[in-house]
XYZ file of C-alpha atoms in Angstrom:
350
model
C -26.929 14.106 -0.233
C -24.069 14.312 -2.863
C -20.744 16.410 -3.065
C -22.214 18.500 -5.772
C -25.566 19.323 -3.384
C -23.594 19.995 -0.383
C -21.514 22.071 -2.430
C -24.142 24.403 -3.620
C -25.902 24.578 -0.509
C -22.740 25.937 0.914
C -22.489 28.441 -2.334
C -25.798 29.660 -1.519
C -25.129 30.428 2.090
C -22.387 32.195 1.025
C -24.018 34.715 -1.816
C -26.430 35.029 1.410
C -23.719 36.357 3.054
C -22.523 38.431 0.359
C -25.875 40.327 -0.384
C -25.784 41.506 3.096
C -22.865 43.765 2.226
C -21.684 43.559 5.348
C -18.300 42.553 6.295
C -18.236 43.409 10.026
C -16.178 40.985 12.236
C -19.231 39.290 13.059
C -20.306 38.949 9.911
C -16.755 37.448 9.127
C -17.375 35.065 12.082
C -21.008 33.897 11.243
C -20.422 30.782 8.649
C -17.644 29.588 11.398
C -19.765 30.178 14.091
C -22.809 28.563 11.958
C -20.829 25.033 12.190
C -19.959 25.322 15.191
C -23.214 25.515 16.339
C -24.206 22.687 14.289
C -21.510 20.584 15.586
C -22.599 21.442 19.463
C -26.114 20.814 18.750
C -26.027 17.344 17.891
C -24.459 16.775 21.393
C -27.768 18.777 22.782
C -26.446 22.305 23.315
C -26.928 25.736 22.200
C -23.557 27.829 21.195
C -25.542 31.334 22.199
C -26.675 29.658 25.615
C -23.406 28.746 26.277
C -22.023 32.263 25.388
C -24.694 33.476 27.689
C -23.631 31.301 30.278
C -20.026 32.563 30.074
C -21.151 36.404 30.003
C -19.848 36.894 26.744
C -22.022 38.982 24.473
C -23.221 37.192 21.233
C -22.382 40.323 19.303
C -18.920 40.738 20.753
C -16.053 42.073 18.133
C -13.183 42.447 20.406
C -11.435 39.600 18.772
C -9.582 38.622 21.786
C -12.211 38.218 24.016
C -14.200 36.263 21.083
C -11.284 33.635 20.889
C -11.270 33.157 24.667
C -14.982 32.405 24.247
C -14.735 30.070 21.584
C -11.395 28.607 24.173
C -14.245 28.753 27.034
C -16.888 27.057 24.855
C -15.649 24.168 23.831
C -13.701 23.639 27.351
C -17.664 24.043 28.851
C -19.396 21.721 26.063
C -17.085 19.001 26.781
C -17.626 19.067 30.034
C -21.229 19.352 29.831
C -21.198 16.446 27.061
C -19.011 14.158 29.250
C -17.575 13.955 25.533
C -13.855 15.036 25.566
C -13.747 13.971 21.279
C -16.895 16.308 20.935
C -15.432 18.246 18.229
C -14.471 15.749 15.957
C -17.934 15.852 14.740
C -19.658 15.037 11.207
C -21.022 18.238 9.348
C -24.332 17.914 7.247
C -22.493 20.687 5.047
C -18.842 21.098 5.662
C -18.197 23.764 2.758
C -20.528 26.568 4.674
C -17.868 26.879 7.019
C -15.788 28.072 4.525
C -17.766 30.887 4.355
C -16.755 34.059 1.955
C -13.980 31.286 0.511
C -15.949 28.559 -0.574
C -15.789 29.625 -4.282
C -12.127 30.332 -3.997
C -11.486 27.020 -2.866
C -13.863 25.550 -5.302
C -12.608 27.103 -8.054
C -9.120 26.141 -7.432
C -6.703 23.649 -9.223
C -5.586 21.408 -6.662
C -5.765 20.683 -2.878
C -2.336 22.189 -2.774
C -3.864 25.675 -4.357
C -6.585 25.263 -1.925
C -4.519 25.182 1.464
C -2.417 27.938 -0.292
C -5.603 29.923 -0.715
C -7.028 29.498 2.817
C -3.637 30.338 4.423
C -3.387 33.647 2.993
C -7.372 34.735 3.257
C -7.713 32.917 6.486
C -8.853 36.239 7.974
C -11.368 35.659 5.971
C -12.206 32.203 7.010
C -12.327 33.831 10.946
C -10.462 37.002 12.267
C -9.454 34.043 15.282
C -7.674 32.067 13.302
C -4.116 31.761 11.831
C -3.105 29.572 9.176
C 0.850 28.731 8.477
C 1.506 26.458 5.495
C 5.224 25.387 4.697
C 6.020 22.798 1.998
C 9.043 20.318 1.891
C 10.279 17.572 0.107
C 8.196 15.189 1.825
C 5.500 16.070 3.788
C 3.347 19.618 3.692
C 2.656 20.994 6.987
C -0.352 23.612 7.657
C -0.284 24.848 11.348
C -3.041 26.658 13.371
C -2.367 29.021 15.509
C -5.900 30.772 17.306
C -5.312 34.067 18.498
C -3.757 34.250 22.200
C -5.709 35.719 25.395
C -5.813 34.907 28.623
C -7.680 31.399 27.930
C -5.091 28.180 26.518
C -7.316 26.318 23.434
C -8.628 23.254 24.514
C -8.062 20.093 22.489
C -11.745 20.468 21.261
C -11.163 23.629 19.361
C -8.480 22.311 17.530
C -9.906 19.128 16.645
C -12.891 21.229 15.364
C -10.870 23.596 13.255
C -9.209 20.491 11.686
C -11.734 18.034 11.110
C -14.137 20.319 9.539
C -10.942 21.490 7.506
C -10.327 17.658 6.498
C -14.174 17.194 5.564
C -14.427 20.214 3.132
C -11.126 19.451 1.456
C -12.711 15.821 1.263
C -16.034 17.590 -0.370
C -14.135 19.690 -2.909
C -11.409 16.830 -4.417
C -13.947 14.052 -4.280
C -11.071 12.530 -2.093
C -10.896 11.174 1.284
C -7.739 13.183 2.846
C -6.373 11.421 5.197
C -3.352 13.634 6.819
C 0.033 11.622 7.310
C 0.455 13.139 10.794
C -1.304 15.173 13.259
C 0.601 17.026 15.969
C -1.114 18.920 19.253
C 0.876 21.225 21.711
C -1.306 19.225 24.486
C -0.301 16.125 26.446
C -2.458 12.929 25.248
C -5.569 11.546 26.665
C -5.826 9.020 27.925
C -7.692 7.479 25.481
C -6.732 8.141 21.630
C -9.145 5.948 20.031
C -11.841 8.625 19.162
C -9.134 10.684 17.388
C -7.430 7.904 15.903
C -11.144 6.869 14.373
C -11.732 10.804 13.196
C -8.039 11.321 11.305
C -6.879 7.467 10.468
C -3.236 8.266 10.832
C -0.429 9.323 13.450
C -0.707 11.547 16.422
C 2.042 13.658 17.669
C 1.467 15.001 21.534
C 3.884 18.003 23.486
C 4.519 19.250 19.798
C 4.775 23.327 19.493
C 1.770 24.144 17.540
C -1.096 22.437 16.221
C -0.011 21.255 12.852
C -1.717 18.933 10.288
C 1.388 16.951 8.159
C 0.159 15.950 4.623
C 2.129 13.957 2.349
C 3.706 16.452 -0.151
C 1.945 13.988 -3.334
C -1.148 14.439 -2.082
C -1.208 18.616 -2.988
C -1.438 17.261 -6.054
C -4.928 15.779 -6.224
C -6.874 17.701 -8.163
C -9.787 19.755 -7.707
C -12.924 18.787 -10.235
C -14.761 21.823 -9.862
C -11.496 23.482 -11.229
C -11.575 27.318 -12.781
C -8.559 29.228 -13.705
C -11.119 32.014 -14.610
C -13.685 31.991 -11.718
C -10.296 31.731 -9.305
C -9.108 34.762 -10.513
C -11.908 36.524 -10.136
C -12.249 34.999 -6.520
C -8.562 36.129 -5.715
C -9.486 39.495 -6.476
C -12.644 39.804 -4.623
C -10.561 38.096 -1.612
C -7.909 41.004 -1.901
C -10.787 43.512 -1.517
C -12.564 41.747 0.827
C -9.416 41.685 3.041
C -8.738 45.645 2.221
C -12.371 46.796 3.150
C -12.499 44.524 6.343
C -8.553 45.506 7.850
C -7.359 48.181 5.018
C -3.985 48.652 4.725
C -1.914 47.026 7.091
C 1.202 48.877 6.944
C -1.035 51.899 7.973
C -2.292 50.671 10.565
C 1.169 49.392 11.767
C 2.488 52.891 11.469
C -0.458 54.188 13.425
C 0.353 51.629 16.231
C 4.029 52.144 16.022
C 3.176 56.125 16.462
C 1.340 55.273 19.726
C 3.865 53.567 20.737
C 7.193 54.896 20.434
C 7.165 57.104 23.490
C 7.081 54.016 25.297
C 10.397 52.927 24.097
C 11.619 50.414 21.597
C 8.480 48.813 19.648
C 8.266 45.310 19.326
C 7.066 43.334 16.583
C 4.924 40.657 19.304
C 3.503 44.063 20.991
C 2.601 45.671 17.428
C 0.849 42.260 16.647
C -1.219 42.383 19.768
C -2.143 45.303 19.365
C -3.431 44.821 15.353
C -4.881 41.298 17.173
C -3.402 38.708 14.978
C -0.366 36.722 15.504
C 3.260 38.200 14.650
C 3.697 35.438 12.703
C 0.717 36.333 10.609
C 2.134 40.189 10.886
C 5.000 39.041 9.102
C 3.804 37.401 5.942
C 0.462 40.312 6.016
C 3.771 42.833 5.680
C 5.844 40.539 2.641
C 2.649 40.562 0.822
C 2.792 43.973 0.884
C 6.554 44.518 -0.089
C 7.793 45.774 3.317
C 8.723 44.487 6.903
C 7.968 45.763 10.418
C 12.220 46.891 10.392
C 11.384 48.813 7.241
C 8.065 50.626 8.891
C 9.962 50.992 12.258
C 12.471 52.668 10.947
C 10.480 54.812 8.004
C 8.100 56.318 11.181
C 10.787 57.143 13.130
C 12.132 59.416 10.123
C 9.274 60.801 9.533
C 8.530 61.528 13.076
C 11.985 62.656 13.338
C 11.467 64.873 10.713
C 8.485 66.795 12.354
C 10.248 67.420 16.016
C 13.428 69.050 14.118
C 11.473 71.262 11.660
C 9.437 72.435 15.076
C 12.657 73.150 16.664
C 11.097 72.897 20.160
C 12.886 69.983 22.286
C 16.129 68.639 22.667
C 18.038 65.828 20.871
C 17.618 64.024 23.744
C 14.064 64.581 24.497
C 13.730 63.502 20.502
C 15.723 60.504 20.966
C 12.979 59.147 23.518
C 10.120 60.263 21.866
C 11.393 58.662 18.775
C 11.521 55.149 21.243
C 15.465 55.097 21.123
C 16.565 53.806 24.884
C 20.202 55.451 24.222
C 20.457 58.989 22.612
C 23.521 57.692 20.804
C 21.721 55.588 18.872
C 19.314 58.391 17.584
C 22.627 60.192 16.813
C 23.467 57.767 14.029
C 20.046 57.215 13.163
C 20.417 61.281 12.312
C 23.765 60.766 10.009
C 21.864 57.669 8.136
C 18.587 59.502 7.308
C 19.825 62.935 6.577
C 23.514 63.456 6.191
C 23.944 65.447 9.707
C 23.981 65.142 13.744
C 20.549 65.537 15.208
C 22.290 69.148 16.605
C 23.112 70.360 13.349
C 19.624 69.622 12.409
C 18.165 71.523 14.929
C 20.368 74.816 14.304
C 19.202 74.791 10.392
C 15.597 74.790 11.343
């Protein structure tokens, strides 16, 4: 089958997907979860059996207990395969793993505009998953990060996320890419021939994240299916697709920071937990919105502030823990920077 088939089979799962109107998490998780199956049933196993197996419900949408059973999954199908390089496997279609992004990434200019693309929807690519892409002189690097619960990712679910990632960016330049580097935070197996056969270049063990290093010439390669047009329209629906699926996400770090300031100082690792993505992920989500967790943080506590001293009905104190401040002092000054006056004075004007 050629690039051009394969690439509108994939288009045509994904206006599937799209006339479904549904953006649910699982919905978000299907065209992932759709290779993945393919990929474990060409070793002669079932991905809902082995869910099954696991007593993990095939509809679950906590997202932390779906990415410690995909963690569990691949750990069991290796085992069960006697095939530790089981995912480094071949897709018939690579591009319908792409899902909702397949025209984005189509449509784009470059490989370079691709990866940028896929980093900044990858919520959209799966809820689990976390991409980082920094550029330098030399070399690009696009880490993975999967998001953390009580189960480490095995090897397998990394070399699945980036193989099938190679093989669609392969479908979509018409260009075998062929990383310069790729770096695992796992010691090596014993034997690196399989993944030395799948990725043709360098491998990096005991590194701190899962990283695939590109030479920085090769964001250049273009992109044939190329539309300035077609990608901003894609862009667009992305953005909207991302609102209607998480909505704002300075809201719903204020509502989380609300919950928990009585429990003392928020942090930004705890806040990310609790929105289930990494902080890391928290942080750029934030800059793309113009603001910063410091800038929320601080913002709620005003406005929290503001509602205890107009009700006039606990101490400065009692406010100064409620507000998640472990010394009262601190709230003090808080006071003089966000309204001219001591928390006391404050209290005797309302």
């Amino acid at each position: 089958m050629t690039r051009t088939h394969a690439a509108n089979a994939a288009l045509t799962t994904q206006n599937k997907l799209h006339s479904s109107g549904s953006l649910a998490k699982t919905a978000l998780e299907s065209s992932w979860r759709t290779a993945m199956a393919e990929a474990l049933a060409k070793h002669g196993l079932a991905l809902e059996e082995l869910l099954s197996q696991l007593g993990i419900n095939p509809a679950e949408t906590d997202l932390r207990v779906l990415s410690d059973a995909y963690n569990k999954v691949w750990e069991l199908a290796a085992a069960r395969s006697g095939d530790a390089g089981i995912g480094l496997c071949e897709l018939k279609h690579p591009l319908v793993a792409m899902g909702n992004l397949t025209h984005l990434i189509l449509s784009a200019r470059s490989l370079g505009e691709a990866l940028a693309h896929l980093q900044r929807y990858s919520v959209l690519l799966s809820p689990t998953i976390n991409l980082e892409l920094q550029h330098g002189p030399t070399y690009s690097r696009l880490s993975v990060e999967f998001l953390k619960g009580l189960h480490k990712p095995p090897m397998q679910r990394y070399d699945f996320m980036a193989h099938v990632l190679l093989q669609a960016l392969t479908w979509v330049t018409g260009t075998r890419i062929r990383p310069a580097c790729v770096e695992y935070p796992l010691l090596a197996p014993r034997d690196t021939s399989p993944w030395q056969a799948a990725f043709d270049c360098d491998l990096q063990f005991s590194a701190e994240v899962f990283c695939i290093v590109f030479h920085s010439e090769d964001m250049q390669t273009p992109i044939p299916t190329a539309n300035p047009a077609v990608a901003a329209l894609c862009v667009a629906e992305a953005q909207q697709q991302m609102a209607s699926h998480e909505g704002s996400v300075q809201r719903r770090v204020r509502q989380a920071l609300v919950q928990q300031l009585p429990k003392g100082d928020p942090k930004r690792d705890t806040i990310a937990a609790m929105l289930c993505m990494s902080e890391r992920t928290l942080q750029r989500r934030l800059l793309e919105e113009s603001t910063s967790f410091n800038k929320l943080l601080d913002e709620t506590r005003r406005e929290q502030a503001e509602r205890f001293l107009a009700k006039g009905s606990i101490s400065a104190t009692e406010m100064s823990f409620a507000l998640g401040f472990a010394d009262p002092s601190n709230f003090y000054r808080a006071c003089k920077r966000w309204f001219g006056h001591s928390p006391s004075h404050l209290r005797c004007g309302a």
